[in-house]
Short mmCIF file of C-alpha atoms in Angstrom, two decimals:
data_model
loop_
_atom_site.label_atom_id
_atom_site.label_comp_id
_atom_site.label_asym_id
_atom_site.label_seq_id
_atom_site.Cartn_x
_atom_site.Cartn_y
_atom_site.Cartn_z
CA MET A 187 15.78 16.48 -82.77
CA SER A 188 17.35 17.06 -79.16
CA ASN A 189 17.23 14.19 -76.24
CA MET A 190 18.73 15.30 -73.35
CA THR A 191 18.01 14.41 -69.76
CA VAL A 192 18.88 16.84 -66.55
CA ALA A 193 19.58 15.37 -63.56
CA ASN A 194 17.91 16.14 -60.20
CA LEU A 195 20.71 16.33 -58.06
CA THR A 196 19.55 15.23 -54.17
CA PHE A 197 21.47 16.07 -51.13
CA ASP A 198 23.52 12.79 -51.24
CA ASP A 199 24.84 13.17 -54.80
CA ARG A 200 26.05 17.06 -54.31
CA LEU A 201 30.10 17.85 -53.32
CA SER A 202 30.66 20.80 -50.92
CA ASP A 203 31.41 24.46 -52.11
CA ALA A 204 35.18 23.67 -51.63
CA GLU A 205 35.05 20.40 -53.55
CA TYR A 206 33.31 21.97 -56.33
CA ILE A 207 36.04 24.78 -56.47
CA LEU A 208 38.66 22.33 -56.22
CA VAL A 209 37.13 20.17 -59.30
CA GLY A 210 36.69 23.73 -61.41
CA ALA A 211 40.40 24.54 -60.25
CA TYR A 212 41.76 21.61 -61.78
CA LEU A 213 39.85 21.47 -64.95
CA VAL A 214 40.98 25.53 -65.69
CA VAL A 215 44.68 24.25 -65.02
CA LEU A 216 44.31 20.87 -67.26
CA GLY A 217 42.70 22.49 -69.88
CA SER A 218 45.07 25.27 -70.05
CA LEU A 219 47.81 22.93 -70.07
CA SER A 220 46.54 20.89 -72.54
CA ILE A 221 45.76 23.76 -74.96
CA MET A 222 49.48 24.54 -74.31
CA PHE A 223 50.91 21.37 -75.02
CA ASN A 224 48.53 19.92 -78.11
CA ILE A 225 49.60 23.74 -79.89
CA PHE A 226 52.59 23.01 -79.13
CA VAL A 227 52.86 19.42 -80.77
CA ILE A 228 50.65 20.58 -83.75
CA ILE A 229 53.38 23.08 -84.34
CA VAL A 230 56.02 20.65 -84.44
CA LEU A 231 54.42 18.21 -86.35
CA MET A 232 53.20 20.78 -89.29
CA LYS A 233 56.11 22.76 -89.31
CA GLY A 234 59.54 21.13 -87.80
CA ASN A 235 59.79 18.12 -90.31
CA PRO A 236 60.16 15.29 -87.85
CA LYS A 237 60.45 12.59 -91.06
CA TYR A 238 57.71 10.60 -90.12
CA HIS A 239 55.73 8.40 -91.84
CA ALA A 240 53.12 10.34 -93.93
CA VAL A 241 50.10 8.46 -92.28
CA HIS A 242 51.74 8.10 -89.21
CA ASN A 243 52.42 11.84 -88.94
CA ILE A 244 48.70 12.76 -89.71
CA LEU A 245 47.28 10.36 -87.64
CA LEU A 246 49.28 11.69 -84.63
CA LEU A 247 48.16 15.37 -85.93
CA ASN A 248 44.43 13.89 -85.58
CA ILE A 249 44.78 13.54 -82.09
CA SER A 250 46.29 16.47 -81.19
CA VAL A 251 43.77 18.55 -83.38
CA SER A 252 40.96 16.18 -81.04
CA ASP A 253 42.74 17.17 -77.69
CA LEU A 254 43.15 20.71 -78.73
CA LEU A 255 39.29 21.03 -79.60
CA LEU A 256 37.94 19.24 -76.61
CA SER A 257 40.43 21.28 -73.85
CA SER A 258 39.57 24.24 -75.83
CA VAL A 259 35.43 24.44 -75.76
CA ALA A 260 34.16 21.39 -73.26
CA TYR A 261 36.87 22.15 -70.47
CA PRO A 262 35.71 26.05 -69.76
CA LEU A 263 31.83 24.71 -69.65
CA TRP A 264 32.49 22.13 -67.27
CA ALA A 265 35.17 24.18 -64.95
CA SER A 266 32.64 26.96 -65.27
CA THR A 267 29.79 25.36 -63.31
CA ASN A 268 32.03 24.41 -60.69
CA PHE A 269 32.88 27.87 -59.66
CA TYR A 270 28.95 28.04 -59.49
CA TYR A 271 28.49 24.42 -57.76
CA ARG A 272 25.56 23.30 -60.34
CA TRP A 273 25.15 23.45 -64.06
CA ILE A 274 24.25 27.11 -65.27
CA TRP A 275 24.03 26.41 -68.81
CA PRO A 276 21.24 25.67 -71.40
CA ASP A 277 20.52 22.11 -71.59
CA ALA A 278 21.07 22.07 -75.38
CA VAL A 279 24.78 23.54 -73.94
CA CYS A 280 24.54 20.18 -71.80
CA ALA A 281 23.88 18.00 -74.61
CA PHE A 282 26.80 19.53 -76.91
CA SER A 283 29.36 19.49 -74.47
CA ALA A 284 28.41 15.92 -73.93
CA PHE A 285 28.43 15.05 -77.30
CA TRP A 286 31.56 16.74 -78.22
CA CYS A 287 33.69 15.08 -75.46
CA PHE A 288 32.35 11.76 -76.69
CA THR A 289 33.18 12.13 -80.01
CA LEU A 290 36.44 13.43 -79.78
CA ALA A 291 37.10 10.97 -77.11
CA GLN A 292 36.17 8.19 -79.49
CA ASN A 293 37.98 9.97 -82.10
CA ASP A 294 41.41 9.24 -80.18
CA MET A 295 40.72 5.94 -79.63
CA ASN A 296 40.09 5.44 -83.02
CA THR A 297 43.17 6.81 -84.05
CA LEU A 298 45.19 4.58 -82.00
CA ALA A 299 43.35 1.84 -83.28
CA ALA A 300 44.65 3.11 -86.70
CA ILE A 301 47.83 4.03 -85.90
CA ALA A 302 48.10 0.35 -84.38
CA ILE A 303 46.75 -1.52 -87.33
CA CYS A 304 49.23 0.48 -90.07
CA ARG A 305 52.13 -0.62 -87.33
CA TYR A 306 50.96 -4.00 -87.77
CA ILE A 307 50.80 -3.59 -91.40
CA ILE A 308 54.19 -2.27 -91.31
CA VAL A 309 56.68 -5.00 -89.27
CA CYS A 310 54.63 -7.99 -90.06
CA LYS A 311 52.60 -7.32 -93.39
CA PRO A 312 55.32 -5.41 -95.45
CA GLN A 313 53.88 -6.40 -98.53
CA TYR A 314 51.02 -4.38 -97.80
CA GLU A 315 52.94 -1.65 -97.00
CA TYR A 316 52.32 0.36 -100.20
CA TYR A 317 48.80 0.88 -99.94
CA LEU A 318 49.93 3.07 -96.87
CA LYS A 319 52.14 5.17 -99.39
CA LYS A 320 49.40 5.68 -101.57
CA PRO A 321 48.81 9.82 -101.65
CA ASN A 322 45.30 9.64 -100.37
CA PHE A 323 45.43 6.95 -98.23
CA LYS A 324 45.89 8.85 -94.86
CA TYR A 325 42.99 11.33 -95.70
CA TRP A 326 40.53 8.08 -96.47
CA ILE A 327 41.92 6.78 -92.84
CA ILE A 328 40.81 10.37 -91.39
CA VAL A 329 37.12 9.75 -92.95
CA VAL A 330 37.14 6.17 -91.33
CA VAL A 331 38.05 7.65 -88.08
CA TRP A 332 35.50 10.36 -87.66
CA SER A 333 32.67 8.79 -89.50
CA HIS A 334 32.66 5.75 -86.87
CA SER A 335 33.11 7.90 -84.13
CA VAL A 336 29.91 9.99 -85.19
CA MET A 337 27.87 7.13 -86.05
CA ASN A 338 28.46 6.18 -82.32
CA THR A 339 27.57 9.50 -80.92
CA VAL A 340 24.36 11.05 -82.64
CA PRO A 341 22.33 8.39 -82.00
CA PRO A 342 21.29 10.02 -78.65
CA PHE A 343 20.05 12.84 -80.53
CA PHE A 344 17.44 10.74 -82.55
CA GLY A 345 16.23 8.99 -79.13
CA TRP A 346 18.33 6.10 -78.94
CA SER A 347 19.52 6.92 -75.33
CA SER A 348 19.92 10.54 -73.97
CA TYR A 349 22.85 12.82 -72.91
CA LYS A 350 22.31 13.91 -69.54
CA GLN A 351 24.25 15.65 -66.68
CA GLU A 352 26.37 13.25 -64.77
CA ILE A 353 25.44 12.59 -61.25
CA PHE A 354 27.39 15.53 -59.50
CA GLY A 355 25.68 17.97 -61.77
CA THR A 356 28.39 20.00 -63.20
CA SER A 357 29.41 17.89 -66.39
CA CYS A 358 27.32 16.03 -68.91
CA SER A 359 27.74 12.75 -70.93
CA ILE A 360 25.79 10.05 -71.96
CA ASP A 361 22.78 8.44 -69.53
CA TRP A 362 24.88 5.55 -68.20
CA THR A 363 22.51 4.77 -65.02
CA GLY A 364 18.81 4.90 -66.94
CA LYS A 365 16.83 1.68 -66.87
CA SER A 366 15.39 1.46 -70.04
CA ALA A 367 15.59 -1.09 -72.61
CA SER A 368 17.09 2.07 -74.89
CA VAL A 369 19.42 3.41 -72.89
CA ILE A 370 20.61 -0.16 -71.62
CA SER A 371 21.00 -1.36 -75.56
CA TYR A 372 22.96 1.68 -76.71
CA ASN A 373 24.83 1.11 -73.50
CA ILE A 374 26.16 -2.24 -74.36
CA VAL A 375 26.60 -1.16 -77.84
CA VAL A 376 28.58 1.56 -77.37
CA THR A 377 31.02 -0.47 -74.70
CA LEU A 378 31.65 -2.98 -77.48
CA THR A 379 32.42 -1.25 -80.67
CA CYS A 380 33.99 2.06 -78.84
CA TYR A 381 36.20 0.27 -76.16
CA CYS A 382 36.16 -3.65 -76.35
CA VAL A 383 36.93 -4.13 -80.06
CA HIS A 384 39.91 -1.24 -79.93
CA LEU A 385 40.85 -2.99 -76.80
CA VAL A 386 41.18 -6.10 -79.26
CA ILE A 387 42.77 -4.86 -82.00
CA PHE A 388 45.29 -3.51 -79.96
CA CYS A 389 45.94 -6.81 -78.43
CA TYR A 390 46.54 -8.13 -81.75
CA CYS A 391 48.37 -5.67 -83.36
CA TYR A 392 51.00 -5.32 -80.54
CA ILE A 393 51.37 -8.80 -79.39
CA TYR A 394 52.21 -10.00 -83.13
CA ILE A 395 54.15 -6.51 -83.58
CA ILE A 396 56.23 -7.30 -80.44
CA ARG A 397 56.73 -10.73 -81.11
CA GLU A 398 57.96 -9.77 -84.96
CA LEU A 399 60.27 -7.48 -83.70
CA THR A 400 61.94 -8.87 -80.51
CA THR A 401 63.31 -12.30 -82.61
CA LEU A 402 64.86 -10.39 -85.22
CA PRO A 403 68.49 -10.90 -84.48
CA SER A 404 70.88 -7.95 -83.66
CA PRO A 405 71.90 -6.07 -86.97
CA PRO A 406 75.58 -7.68 -87.62
CA ILE A 407 77.61 -4.34 -88.41
CA SER A 408 81.33 -5.46 -87.79
CA GLU A 409 81.97 -5.48 -91.33
CA HIS A 410 84.47 -2.22 -93.10
CA ILE A 411 82.42 -2.87 -96.37
CA ILE A 412 78.83 -2.77 -95.21
CA PRO A 413 75.84 -3.67 -97.85
CA VAL A 414 73.39 -1.29 -98.60
CA GLU A 415 70.63 -3.40 -98.32
CA ARG A 416 71.86 -4.32 -94.15
CA LEU A 417 71.80 -0.65 -93.68
CA ARG A 418 68.47 -0.36 -94.61
CA TRP A 419 67.73 -3.37 -92.98
CA TYR A 420 69.38 -1.89 -89.47
CA HIS A 421 67.60 1.26 -90.10
CA ARG A 422 63.71 -0.24 -90.32
CA VAL A 423 64.38 -2.60 -86.95
CA SER A 424 65.59 -0.10 -84.83
CA THR A 425 63.05 2.74 -86.69
CA SER A 426 60.31 0.16 -86.05
CA ARG A 427 61.34 -0.57 -82.22
CA ALA A 428 61.37 3.09 -81.51
CA VAL A 429 58.02 3.50 -82.97
CA THR A 430 56.25 0.92 -81.63
CA VAL A 431 57.75 1.92 -77.87
CA THR A 432 55.75 5.40 -78.61
CA SER A 433 52.78 4.17 -79.93
CA LEU A 434 52.37 1.28 -77.26
CA SER A 435 52.86 4.32 -74.79
CA MET A 436 50.19 6.00 -76.32
CA VAL A 437 47.62 3.40 -76.04
CA GLY A 438 48.81 2.52 -72.40
CA VAL A 439 48.18 5.80 -71.12
CA PHE A 440 44.80 6.03 -73.05
CA LEU A 441 43.71 2.69 -71.27
CA ILE A 442 45.01 3.56 -68.07
CA ALA A 443 43.26 6.80 -68.49
CA TRP A 444 39.73 6.12 -69.79
CA THR A 445 39.28 2.01 -68.20
CA PRO A 446 38.36 3.01 -64.86
CA TYR A 447 35.32 5.15 -66.21
CA THR A 448 34.35 2.29 -68.56
CA VAL A 449 34.34 0.49 -65.68
CA VAL A 450 32.13 2.31 -63.57
CA SER A 451 30.18 3.41 -66.21
CA ILE A 452 29.43 -0.16 -67.23
CA TYR A 453 28.68 -1.19 -63.16
CA SER A 454 26.21 2.04 -63.49
CA ILE A 455 23.92 0.25 -65.96
CA TRP A 456 23.34 -2.45 -63.14
CA SER A 457 23.74 -0.46 -59.82
CA ASP A 458 22.87 2.89 -58.34
CA SER A 459 24.85 2.26 -55.29
CA LEU A 460 28.41 4.19 -56.50
CA SER A 461 29.11 7.26 -54.33
CA THR A 462 29.25 10.52 -56.05
CA TRP A 463 33.13 10.58 -55.47
CA MET A 464 33.44 7.02 -56.88
CA LEU A 465 31.67 8.67 -60.04
CA LEU A 466 33.65 11.59 -60.26
CA LEU A 467 37.44 10.83 -60.25
CA PRO A 468 37.33 8.05 -63.47
CA THR A 469 35.83 11.02 -64.69
CA LEU A 470 38.50 13.59 -63.92
CA LEU A 471 41.01 10.89 -64.97
CA ALA A 472 40.00 10.40 -68.19
CA LYS A 473 39.55 13.99 -68.55
CA SER A 474 43.56 14.14 -68.30
CA CYS A 475 44.13 12.17 -71.50
CA THR A 476 43.87 15.33 -73.52
CA LEU A 477 47.30 16.56 -71.43
CA LEU A 478 48.68 12.97 -71.49
CA ASN A 479 48.77 11.95 -75.04
CA PRO A 480 51.03 15.42 -76.27
CA THR A 481 53.21 14.91 -73.30
CA VAL A 482 54.01 10.83 -74.33
CA CYS A 483 54.45 11.68 -77.73
CA ALA A 484 56.99 14.63 -76.51
CA LEU A 485 59.12 12.82 -74.07
CA MET A 486 58.79 9.03 -75.90
CA SER A 487 59.58 10.21 -79.21
CA SER A 488 63.39 11.25 -79.96
CA LYS A 489 62.60 12.51 -83.37
CA PHE A 490 59.86 15.03 -82.25
CA ARG A 491 62.48 16.18 -79.84
CA LYS A 492 64.73 16.60 -82.49
CA ALA A 493 62.11 18.23 -84.86
CA ALA A 494 61.26 20.23 -81.73
CA ARG A 495 65.07 21.81 -81.07
CA ARG A 496 65.43 22.10 -85.20
CA MET A 497 62.16 24.55 -84.75
CA PHE A 498 63.08 26.54 -81.78
CA CYS A 499 66.54 26.67 -81.62
CA LYS A 500 67.63 27.93 -85.14
CA ASN A 501 69.60 30.31 -83.46
CA LYS A 502 71.75 28.00 -82.00
CA ARG A 503 73.86 25.09 -83.17
CA ILE A 504 72.64 21.74 -82.48
CA HIS A 505 75.70 19.54 -82.26
CA PRO A 506 75.15 15.94 -83.83
CA THR A 507 75.80 12.99 -81.74
CA VAL A 508 78.38 11.65 -84.10
CA ALA A 509 80.26 13.33 -86.90
CA VAL A 510 78.71 13.29 -89.83
CA PHE A 511 81.20 11.48 -93.07
CA ALA A 512 81.34 13.01 -96.46
CA VAL A 513 79.25 9.89 -97.97
CA PRO A 514 77.08 9.38 -101.36
CA GLU A 515 73.71 9.77 -100.35
CA ILE A 516 71.81 6.08 -101.27
CA ARG A 517 68.30 6.37 -102.99
CA ASN A 518 68.00 3.10 -104.55
CA SER A 519 70.25 0.35 -104.61
CA THR A 520 70.28 -3.63 -105.50
CA THR A 521 71.23 -6.12 -102.76
CA SER A 522 74.86 -6.01 -104.10
CA SER A 523 75.74 -2.29 -103.70
CA CYS A 524 77.79 -1.82 -101.25
CA LEU A 525 79.16 1.51 -99.06
CA ARG A 526 82.53 2.13 -98.14
CA ILE A 527 82.75 4.05 -94.66
CA ARG A 528 86.09 5.45 -93.47
CA GLY A 529 87.26 7.45 -90.46
CA HIS A 530 90.84 8.88 -89.20
CA ASP A 531 90.19 8.14 -85.57
CA GLU A 532 89.50 5.23 -83.14
CA THR A 533 86.15 4.38 -84.64
CA ILE A 534 84.05 4.74 -87.86
CA GLN A 535 80.93 6.24 -87.68
CA TYR A 536 78.02 6.85 -90.38
CA ARG A 537 75.28 9.61 -89.34
CA GLY A 538 72.47 9.99 -92.17
CA ASN A 539 69.15 9.13 -93.19
CA MET A 540 68.10 5.86 -95.20
CA ALA A 541 64.61 6.09 -95.51
CA GLN A 542 63.05 5.74 -98.54
CA ASN A 543 59.86 7.47 -99.68
CA ASP A 544 59.81 8.83 -96.01
CA VAL A 545 58.57 5.36 -95.10
CA PHE A 546 60.94 5.45 -91.95
CA ILE A 547 61.80 8.24 -89.22
CA GLY A 548 64.71 9.87 -88.64
CA ASP A 549 68.59 9.11 -88.39
CA MET A 550 70.83 6.22 -87.97
CA THR A 551 74.50 5.95 -86.54
CA ILE A 552 76.86 2.90 -86.75
CA THR A 553 79.86 2.82 -85.18
CA LEU A 554 82.88 0.64 -86.52
CA PRO A 555 86.34 -0.54 -85.50
CA VAL A 556 88.75 1.16 -87.15
CA ASP A 557 91.36 -0.46 -89.42
CA ASN A 558 94.48 1.25 -90.26
CA ASN A 559 95.12 -0.86 -93.22
CA LEU A 560 92.18 0.32 -94.85
CA VAL A 561 92.66 2.58 -97.99
#
């Protein structure tokens, strides 16, 4: 069933011994950091109670698991070959590592597309949001994400194109340079289904999300008696903006990492004029995505950072950003329900989680001017 092509390196294709060692050291450092960062993200997402939307949480977890599997399996194989200046493993291992990398990278992009669609539904089509709350919906999304990935990466094992060593001889990928009809047709199909379609989804969803969020007026919070529904609306808007920034940042990092590789690979279909380093650098940049994904998640999401602090600072008191007042917990309300918020200093502050059914992320803070005549 295996269909793997072995590259015959010429002198011009080879790197120097020092360059191979440099690439190997890069992969060791990248792989080690990726493993540590992704394990950290997985632990926080599973145990830290970051209060993410259930679907959003499981999709972030899927990306981290995928990046962990890639950095812990494929990177050691590729790093070791660089220290020997050539591919040292059997042909079947080359095919497996190429399939493994391609499948997991495609899984990341599919998951980011699923996050974009879910954010679009929540922000722009809230009337369909109840689908996202169904107990098994998030698991069906994972099944679709992985199924699409495998459907695109299995065909080379059955004769439609092949997996082969890359030109520099120390890692493997699909055959981008073959001139047969099978290779060219497969490369065109995977470029469309694995990159272009996702790019269209990202652009469409986030353009409409940003347009929707930027047209919403600033929440009016000047009254001392605040309708509960207005608080929920304030929380929905602020949360959607924060989550959109984090999700869009992850998409941006992924595209920055993988677009050069895609462009070079497409160019390789029609031309063999690229040098070894012009093919190698986009490959190394694409591999950095396994470290960039958890880094962006940790840096851009304030709720993730709060969840991490709750987990790893249990023996220390974490001071809230504002004082927490004794207010009744709100579970269900009508638009006529109101909440009186009182304080004794120069400002009146409320801090609490206004999420319903774990739809929204985190806490909300409102500061109001004090009214000394307020009873």
